[in-house]
Short mmCIF file of C-alpha atoms in Angstrom, two decimals:
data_model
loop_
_atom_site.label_atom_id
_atom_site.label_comp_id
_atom_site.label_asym_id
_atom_site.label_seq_id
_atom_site.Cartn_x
_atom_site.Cartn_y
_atom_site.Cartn_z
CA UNK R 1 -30.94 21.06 84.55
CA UNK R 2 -29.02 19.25 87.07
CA UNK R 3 -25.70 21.30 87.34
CA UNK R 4 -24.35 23.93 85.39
CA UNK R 5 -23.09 21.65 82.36
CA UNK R 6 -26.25 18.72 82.18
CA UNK R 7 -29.47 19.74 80.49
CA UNK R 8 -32.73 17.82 80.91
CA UNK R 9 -34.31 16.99 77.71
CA UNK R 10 -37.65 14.55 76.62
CA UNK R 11 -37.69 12.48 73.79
CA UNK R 12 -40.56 12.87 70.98
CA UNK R 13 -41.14 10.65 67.82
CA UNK R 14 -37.36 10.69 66.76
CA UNK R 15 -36.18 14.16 68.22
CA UNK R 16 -35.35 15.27 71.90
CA UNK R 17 -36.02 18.59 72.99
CA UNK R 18 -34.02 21.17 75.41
CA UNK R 19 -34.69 23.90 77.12
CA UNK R 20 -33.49 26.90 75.54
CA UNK R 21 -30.55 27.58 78.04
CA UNK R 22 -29.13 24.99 76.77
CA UNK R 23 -28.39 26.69 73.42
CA UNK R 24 -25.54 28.91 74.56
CA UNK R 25 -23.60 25.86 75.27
CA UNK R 26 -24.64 23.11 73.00
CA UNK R 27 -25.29 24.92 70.22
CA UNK R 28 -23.61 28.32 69.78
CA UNK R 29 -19.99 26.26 71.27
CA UNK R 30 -20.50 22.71 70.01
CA UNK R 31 -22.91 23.21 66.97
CA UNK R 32 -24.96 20.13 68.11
CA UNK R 33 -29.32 20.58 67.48
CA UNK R 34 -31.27 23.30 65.96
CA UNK R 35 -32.43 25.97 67.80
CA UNK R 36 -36.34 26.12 67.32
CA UNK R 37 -38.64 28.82 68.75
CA UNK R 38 -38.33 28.41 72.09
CA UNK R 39 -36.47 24.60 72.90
CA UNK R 40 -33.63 23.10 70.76
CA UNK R 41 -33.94 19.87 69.17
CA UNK R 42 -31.37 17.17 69.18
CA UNK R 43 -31.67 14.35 66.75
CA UNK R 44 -31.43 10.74 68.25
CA UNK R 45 -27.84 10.41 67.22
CA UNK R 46 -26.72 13.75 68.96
CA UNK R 47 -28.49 12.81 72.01
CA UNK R 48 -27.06 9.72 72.26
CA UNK R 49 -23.51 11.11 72.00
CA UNK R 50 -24.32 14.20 74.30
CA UNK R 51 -25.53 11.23 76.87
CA UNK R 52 -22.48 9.39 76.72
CA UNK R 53 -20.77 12.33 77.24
CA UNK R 54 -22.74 13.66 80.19
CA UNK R 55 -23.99 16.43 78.92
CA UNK R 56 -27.63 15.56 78.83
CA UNK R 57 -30.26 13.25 80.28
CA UNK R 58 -33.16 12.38 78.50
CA UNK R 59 -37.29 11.76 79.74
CA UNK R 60 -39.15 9.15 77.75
CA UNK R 61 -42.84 9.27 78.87
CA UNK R 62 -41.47 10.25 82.78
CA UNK R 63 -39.13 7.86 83.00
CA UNK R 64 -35.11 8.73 82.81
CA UNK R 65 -33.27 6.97 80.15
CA UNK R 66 -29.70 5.65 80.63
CA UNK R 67 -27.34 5.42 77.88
CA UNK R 68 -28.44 1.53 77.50
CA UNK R 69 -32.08 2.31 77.48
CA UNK R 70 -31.90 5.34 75.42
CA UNK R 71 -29.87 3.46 73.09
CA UNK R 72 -32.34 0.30 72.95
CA UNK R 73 -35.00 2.98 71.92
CA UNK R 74 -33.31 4.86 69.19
CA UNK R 75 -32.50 1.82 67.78
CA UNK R 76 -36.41 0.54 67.41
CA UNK R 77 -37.08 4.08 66.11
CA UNK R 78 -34.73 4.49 63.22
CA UNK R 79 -32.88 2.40 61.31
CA UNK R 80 -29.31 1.11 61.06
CA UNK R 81 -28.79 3.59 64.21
CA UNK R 82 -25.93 1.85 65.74
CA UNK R 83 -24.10 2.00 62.83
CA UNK R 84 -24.67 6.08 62.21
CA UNK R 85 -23.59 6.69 66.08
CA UNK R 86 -20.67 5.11 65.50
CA UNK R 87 -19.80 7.29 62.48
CA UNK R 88 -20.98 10.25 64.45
CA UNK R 89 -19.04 9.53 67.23
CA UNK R 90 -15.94 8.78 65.59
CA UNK R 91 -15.92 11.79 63.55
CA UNK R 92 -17.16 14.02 66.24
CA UNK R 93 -13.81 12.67 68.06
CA UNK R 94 -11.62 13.31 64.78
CA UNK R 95 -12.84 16.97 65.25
CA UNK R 96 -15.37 17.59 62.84
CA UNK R 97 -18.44 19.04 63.17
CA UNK R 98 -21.71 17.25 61.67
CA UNK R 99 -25.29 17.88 61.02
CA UNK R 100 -27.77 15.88 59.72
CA UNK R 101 -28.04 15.62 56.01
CA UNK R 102 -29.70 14.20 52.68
CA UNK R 103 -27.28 11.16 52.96
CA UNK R 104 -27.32 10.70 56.37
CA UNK R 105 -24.50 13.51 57.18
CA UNK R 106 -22.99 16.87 56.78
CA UNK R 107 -19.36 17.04 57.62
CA UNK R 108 -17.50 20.46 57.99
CA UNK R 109 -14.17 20.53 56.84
CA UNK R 110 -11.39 21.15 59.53
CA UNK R 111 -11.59 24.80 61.01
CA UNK R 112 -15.06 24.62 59.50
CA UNK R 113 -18.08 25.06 61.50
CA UNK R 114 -22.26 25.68 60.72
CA UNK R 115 -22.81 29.32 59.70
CA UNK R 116 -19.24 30.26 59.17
CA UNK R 117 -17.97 28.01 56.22
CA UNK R 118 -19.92 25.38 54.11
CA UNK R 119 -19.92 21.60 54.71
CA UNK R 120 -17.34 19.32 52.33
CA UNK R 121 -18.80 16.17 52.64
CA UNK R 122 -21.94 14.47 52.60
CA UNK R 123 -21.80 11.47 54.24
CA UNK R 124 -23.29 7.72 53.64
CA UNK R 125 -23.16 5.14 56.14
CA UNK R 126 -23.66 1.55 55.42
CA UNK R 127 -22.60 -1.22 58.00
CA UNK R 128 -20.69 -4.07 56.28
CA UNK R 129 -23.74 -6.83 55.82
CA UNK R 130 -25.63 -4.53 53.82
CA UNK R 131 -25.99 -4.54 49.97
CA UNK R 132 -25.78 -1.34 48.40
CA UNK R 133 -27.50 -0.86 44.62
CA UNK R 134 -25.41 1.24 42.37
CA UNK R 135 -28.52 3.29 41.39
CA UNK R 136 -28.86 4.35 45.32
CA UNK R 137 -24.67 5.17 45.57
CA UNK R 138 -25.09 7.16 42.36
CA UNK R 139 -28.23 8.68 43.30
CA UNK R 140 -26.25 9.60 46.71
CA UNK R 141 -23.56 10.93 44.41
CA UNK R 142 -25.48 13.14 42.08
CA UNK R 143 -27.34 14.47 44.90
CA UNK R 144 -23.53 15.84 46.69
CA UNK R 145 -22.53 16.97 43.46
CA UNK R 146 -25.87 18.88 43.01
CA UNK R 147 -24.29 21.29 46.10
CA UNK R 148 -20.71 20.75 45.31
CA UNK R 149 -20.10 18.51 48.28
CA UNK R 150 -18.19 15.34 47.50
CA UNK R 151 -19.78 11.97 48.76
CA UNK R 152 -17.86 9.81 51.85
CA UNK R 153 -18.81 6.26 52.10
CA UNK R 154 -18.51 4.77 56.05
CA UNK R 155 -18.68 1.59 56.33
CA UNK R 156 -18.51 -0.25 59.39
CA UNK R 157 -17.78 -3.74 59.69
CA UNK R 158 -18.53 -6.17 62.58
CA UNK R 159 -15.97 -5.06 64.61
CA UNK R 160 -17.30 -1.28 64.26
CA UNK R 161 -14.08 -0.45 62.54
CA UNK R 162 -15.17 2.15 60.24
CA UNK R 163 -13.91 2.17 56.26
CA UNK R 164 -13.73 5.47 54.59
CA UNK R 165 -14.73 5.57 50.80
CA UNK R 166 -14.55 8.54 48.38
CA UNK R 167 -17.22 7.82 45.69
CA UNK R 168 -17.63 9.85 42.29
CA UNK R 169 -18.86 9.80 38.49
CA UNK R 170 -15.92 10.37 36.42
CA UNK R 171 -15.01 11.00 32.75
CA UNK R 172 -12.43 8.82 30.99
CA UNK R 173 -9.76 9.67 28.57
CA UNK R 174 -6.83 8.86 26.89
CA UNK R 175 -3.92 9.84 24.60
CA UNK R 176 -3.59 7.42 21.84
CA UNK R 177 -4.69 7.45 18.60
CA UNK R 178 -7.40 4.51 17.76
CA UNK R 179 -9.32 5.68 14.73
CA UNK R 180 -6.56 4.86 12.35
CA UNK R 181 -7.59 2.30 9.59
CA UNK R 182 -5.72 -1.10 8.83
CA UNK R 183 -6.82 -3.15 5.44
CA UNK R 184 -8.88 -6.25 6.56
CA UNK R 185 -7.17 -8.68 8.16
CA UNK R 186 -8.21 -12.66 7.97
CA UNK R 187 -8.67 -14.58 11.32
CA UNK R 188 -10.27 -17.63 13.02
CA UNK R 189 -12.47 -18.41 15.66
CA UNK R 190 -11.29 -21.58 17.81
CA UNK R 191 -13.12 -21.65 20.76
CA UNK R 192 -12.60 -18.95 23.53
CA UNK R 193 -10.34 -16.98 21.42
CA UNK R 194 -9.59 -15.47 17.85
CA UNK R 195 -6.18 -16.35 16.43
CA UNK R 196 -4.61 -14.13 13.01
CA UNK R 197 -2.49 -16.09 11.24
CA UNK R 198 -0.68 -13.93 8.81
CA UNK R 199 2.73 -12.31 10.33
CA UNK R 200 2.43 -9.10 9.04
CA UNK R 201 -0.92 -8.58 9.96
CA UNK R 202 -0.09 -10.10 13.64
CA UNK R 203 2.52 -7.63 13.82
CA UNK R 204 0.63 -4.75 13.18
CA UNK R 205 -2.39 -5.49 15.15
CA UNK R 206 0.08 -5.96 17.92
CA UNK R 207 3.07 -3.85 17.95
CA UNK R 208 1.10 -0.81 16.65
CA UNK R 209 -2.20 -0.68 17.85
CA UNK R 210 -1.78 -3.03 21.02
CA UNK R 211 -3.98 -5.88 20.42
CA UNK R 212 -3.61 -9.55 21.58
CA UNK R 213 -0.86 -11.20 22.64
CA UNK R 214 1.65 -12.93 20.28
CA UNK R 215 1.50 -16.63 20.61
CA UNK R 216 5.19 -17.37 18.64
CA UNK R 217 6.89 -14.52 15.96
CA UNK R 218 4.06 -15.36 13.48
CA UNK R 219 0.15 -15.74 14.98
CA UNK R 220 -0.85 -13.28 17.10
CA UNK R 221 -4.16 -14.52 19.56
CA UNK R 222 -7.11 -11.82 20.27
CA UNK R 223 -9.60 -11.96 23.33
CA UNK R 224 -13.04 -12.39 21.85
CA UNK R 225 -13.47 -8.93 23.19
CA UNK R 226 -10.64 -7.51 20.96
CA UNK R 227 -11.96 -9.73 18.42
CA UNK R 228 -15.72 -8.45 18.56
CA UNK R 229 -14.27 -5.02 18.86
CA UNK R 230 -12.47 -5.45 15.45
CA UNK R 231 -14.93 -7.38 13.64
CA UNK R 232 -17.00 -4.14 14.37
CA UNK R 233 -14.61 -2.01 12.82
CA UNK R 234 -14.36 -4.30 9.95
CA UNK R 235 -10.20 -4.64 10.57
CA UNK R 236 -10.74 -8.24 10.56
CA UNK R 237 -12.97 -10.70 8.88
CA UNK R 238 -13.39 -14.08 11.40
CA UNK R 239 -14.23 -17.67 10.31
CA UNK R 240 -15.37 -20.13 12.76
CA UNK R 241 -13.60 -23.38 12.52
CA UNK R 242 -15.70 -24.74 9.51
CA UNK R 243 -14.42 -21.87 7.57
CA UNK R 244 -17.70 -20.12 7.30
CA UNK R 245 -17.36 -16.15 7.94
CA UNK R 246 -18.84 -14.91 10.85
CA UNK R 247 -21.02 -11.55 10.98
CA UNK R 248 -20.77 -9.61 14.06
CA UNK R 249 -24.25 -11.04 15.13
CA UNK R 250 -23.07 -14.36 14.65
CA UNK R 251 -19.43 -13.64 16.71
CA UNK R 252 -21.93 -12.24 19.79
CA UNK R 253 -24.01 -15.22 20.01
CA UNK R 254 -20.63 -17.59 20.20
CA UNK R 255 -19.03 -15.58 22.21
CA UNK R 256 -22.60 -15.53 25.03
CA UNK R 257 -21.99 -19.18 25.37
CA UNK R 258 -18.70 -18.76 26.37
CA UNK R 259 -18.38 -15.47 28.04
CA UNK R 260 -21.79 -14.61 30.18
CA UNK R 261 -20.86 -11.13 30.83
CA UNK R 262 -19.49 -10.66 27.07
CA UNK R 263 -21.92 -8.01 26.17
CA UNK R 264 -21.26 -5.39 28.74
CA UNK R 265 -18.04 -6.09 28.64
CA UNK R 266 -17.45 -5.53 24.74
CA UNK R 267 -19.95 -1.87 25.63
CA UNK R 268 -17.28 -0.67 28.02
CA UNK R 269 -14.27 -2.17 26.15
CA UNK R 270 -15.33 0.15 23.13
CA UNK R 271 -16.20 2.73 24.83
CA UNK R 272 -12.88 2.74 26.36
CA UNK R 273 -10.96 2.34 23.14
CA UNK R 274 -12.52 4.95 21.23
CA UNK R 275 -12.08 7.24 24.36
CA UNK R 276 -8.61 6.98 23.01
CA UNK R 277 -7.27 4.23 25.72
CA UNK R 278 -5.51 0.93 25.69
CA UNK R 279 -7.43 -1.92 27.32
CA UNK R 280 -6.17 -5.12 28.37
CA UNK R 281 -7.79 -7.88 30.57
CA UNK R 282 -7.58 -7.47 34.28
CA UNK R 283 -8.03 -10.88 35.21
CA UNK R 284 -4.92 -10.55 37.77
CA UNK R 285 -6.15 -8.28 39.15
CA UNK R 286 -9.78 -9.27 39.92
CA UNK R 287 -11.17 -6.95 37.33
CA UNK R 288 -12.17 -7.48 33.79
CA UNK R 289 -9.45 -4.65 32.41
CA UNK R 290 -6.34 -2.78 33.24
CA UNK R 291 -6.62 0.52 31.37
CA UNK R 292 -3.95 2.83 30.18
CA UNK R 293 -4.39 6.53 29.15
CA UNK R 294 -1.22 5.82 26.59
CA UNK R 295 1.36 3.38 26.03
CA UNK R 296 4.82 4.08 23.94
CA UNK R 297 4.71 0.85 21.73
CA UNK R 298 8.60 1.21 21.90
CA UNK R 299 8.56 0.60 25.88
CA UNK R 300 5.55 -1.62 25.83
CA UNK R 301 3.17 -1.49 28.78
CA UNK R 302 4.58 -0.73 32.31
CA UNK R 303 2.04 0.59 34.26
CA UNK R 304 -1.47 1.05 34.04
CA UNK R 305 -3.88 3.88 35.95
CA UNK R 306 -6.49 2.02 36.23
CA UNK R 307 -8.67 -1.50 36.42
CA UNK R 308 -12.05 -1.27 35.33
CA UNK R 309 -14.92 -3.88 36.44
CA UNK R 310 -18.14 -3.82 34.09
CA UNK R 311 -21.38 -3.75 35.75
CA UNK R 312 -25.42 -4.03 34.89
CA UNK R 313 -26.88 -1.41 35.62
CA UNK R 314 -28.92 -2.60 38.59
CA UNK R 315 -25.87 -3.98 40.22
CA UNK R 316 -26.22 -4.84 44.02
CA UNK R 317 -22.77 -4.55 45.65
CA UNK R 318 -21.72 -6.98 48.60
CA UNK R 319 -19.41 -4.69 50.63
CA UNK R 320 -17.20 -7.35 50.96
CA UNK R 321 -16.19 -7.76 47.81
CA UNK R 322 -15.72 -4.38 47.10
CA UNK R 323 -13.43 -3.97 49.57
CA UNK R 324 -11.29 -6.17 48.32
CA UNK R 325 -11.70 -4.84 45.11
CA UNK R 326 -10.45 -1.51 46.11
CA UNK R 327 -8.02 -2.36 48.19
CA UNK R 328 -6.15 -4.31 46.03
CA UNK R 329 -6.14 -1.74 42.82
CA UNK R 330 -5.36 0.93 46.29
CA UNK R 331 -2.26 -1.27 46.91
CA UNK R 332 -0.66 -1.69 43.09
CA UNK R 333 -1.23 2.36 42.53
CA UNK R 334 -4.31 2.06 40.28
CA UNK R 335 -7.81 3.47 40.89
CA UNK R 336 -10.51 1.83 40.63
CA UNK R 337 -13.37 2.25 38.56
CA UNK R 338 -16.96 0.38 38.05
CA UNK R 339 -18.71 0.72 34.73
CA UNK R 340 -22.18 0.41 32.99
CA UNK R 341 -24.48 1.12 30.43
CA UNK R 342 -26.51 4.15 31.16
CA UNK R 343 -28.75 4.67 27.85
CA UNK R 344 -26.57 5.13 25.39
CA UNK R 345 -23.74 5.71 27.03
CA UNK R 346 -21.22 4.19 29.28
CA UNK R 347 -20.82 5.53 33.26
CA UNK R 348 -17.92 5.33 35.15
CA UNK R 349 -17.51 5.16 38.86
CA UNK R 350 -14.52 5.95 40.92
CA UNK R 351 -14.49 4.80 44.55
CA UNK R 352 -11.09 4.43 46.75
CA UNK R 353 -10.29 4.62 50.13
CA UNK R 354 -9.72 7.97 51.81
CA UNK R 355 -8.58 9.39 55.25
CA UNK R 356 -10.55 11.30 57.71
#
């Protein structure tokens, strides 16, 4: 110990120990290490922070490491450390107290501390370059919920700003009612959409149960989405262009050549619908739908909660992308959510920007 407040500690593997003296004011005060028989142990990150701060200095092999060098070595011993000290340090700064974790931390909430209130948040950090699978974010996710702890993505970007992300599964469900039966209803396939050509039948499919989009008072036109979803249901009957009548095998296969991502789209369209919700596309928005929980056909739609984005189920997100993503449905009032397939049933996944 070189004065009253700096402890002398060694570095091991990817832990420094302290002397035990050094407990009373790095632990029992600050909550930083694990007491351990007779030393306490600091992980890298702590140590690093407690150096910076001038609280320690560490040994490596009898040599004294700066905050440079001690940094340089951390860094070749675990991965993405920069990134985690900067989390660290920025929420150590914001007031919270952390401890290492299953993600990568444990955050107390505010007036929380180790041993006299339970952690809120487990935290994830990623630095902006990386791709992130949706099996490991839900795995991360499942894993907080397990200990009722909700899940904080940190993401830092090149110029260490850091991005705060609340990420969680979700149910979805709306008020309308979709299971109500219509006689069948004749329509066409053209190319990249399904037009209905009688004006009663237009006007039902439309004004009452929110399909399509009228193209004059007459014809009403139908994503092949809504079209597929129908054709399903048997409320229409569709005839390609040579009049010949389409089966719902035979309205997938047209639709694959022109839509790529048709078939996890139409999953989470009906899965949506019959969840008793009003989907419409999203394209403005960047997303494949803008979802409603109801809509008064009297008022027509004026606001939806949400925009949903399908997604296969080994999905690699570029962090990049999904800011945007977020930040735009953030900025018109909607939430955003990311769908799949998970067996044989549809996922949902709800990530938006927080505040620490």
């Amino acid at each position: 110990m070189n004065n009253i407040n700096t402890f002398s500690g060694s570095l091991s593997c990817e832990i420094v120990t302290l002397p035990i003296d050094s407990k009373e004011i790095l632990y029992d005060t600050s909550y930083y290490g694990q007491p351990k028989d007779d030393i306490l142990e600091l992980t890298l990150i702590e140590a690093a922070y407690l150096i910076y701060k001038g609280k320690i200095t560490v040994n490596s092999e009898n040599k004294k490491l700066d905050f440079e060098g001690f940094m340089c070595e951390a860094s070749r011993r675990t991965g993405n450390f920069e990134v985690k000290y900067i989390v660290f340090k920025d929420l150590r700064e914001r007031g919270y107290f952390i401890k290492p974790g299953v993600t990568d931390f444990r955050v107390y909430p505010r007036g929380g501390s180790p041993g006299r209130t339970p952690s809120r948040y487990f935290v994830y950090v990623l630095s902006e370059r990386q791709p992130m699978l949706l099996t490991d974010l839900v795995r991360q996710i499942i894993t907080a919920s397990n200990v009722k702890k909700e899940l904080i993505m940190a993401v830092v970007d090149e110029e260490s700003e850091i991005t705060f992300y609340g990420a969680r599964l979700r149910s979805m469900k709306g008020d309308m009612d979709n299971s109500r039966s219509v006689p069948a209803i004749r329509a066409s396939l053209l190319e990249d959409r399904v037009m209905v050509w009688d004006s009663k039948s237009s006007a039902q499919l439309h004004n009452e149960f929110l399909y399509g989009k009228a193209l004059d008072e007459i014809r009403l036109q139908l994503s092949l989405i809504e079209a597929a979803y129908l054709l399903g249901r048997e409320v229409v009957e569709i005839m390609d262009s040579k009049g010949r009548i389409l089966t719902p095998n035979d309205f997938a296969d047209q639709a694959v050549m022109v839509e790529s991502d048709f078939p996890k789209k139409l999953a989470v369209y009906k899965d949506l619908r019959e969840k008793g919700m009003v989907v419409k596309t999203g394209y403005k928005f960047g997303s494949h739908y803008r979802v409603y929980k109801k809509v008064d056909p009297k008022k027509g739609m004026l606001h939806s909660e949400f925009l949903v984005h399908a997604l296969d189920n080994n999905y690699i997100f570029n962090l990049s992308q999904l800011s945007r993503a977020v930040r735009l449905a953030n900025s018109v009032k909607k939430q955003m959510i990311f769908a799949w397939e998970s067996g044989e049933t549809i996922s949902y996944l709800e990530i938006s920007r927080i505040k620490m």
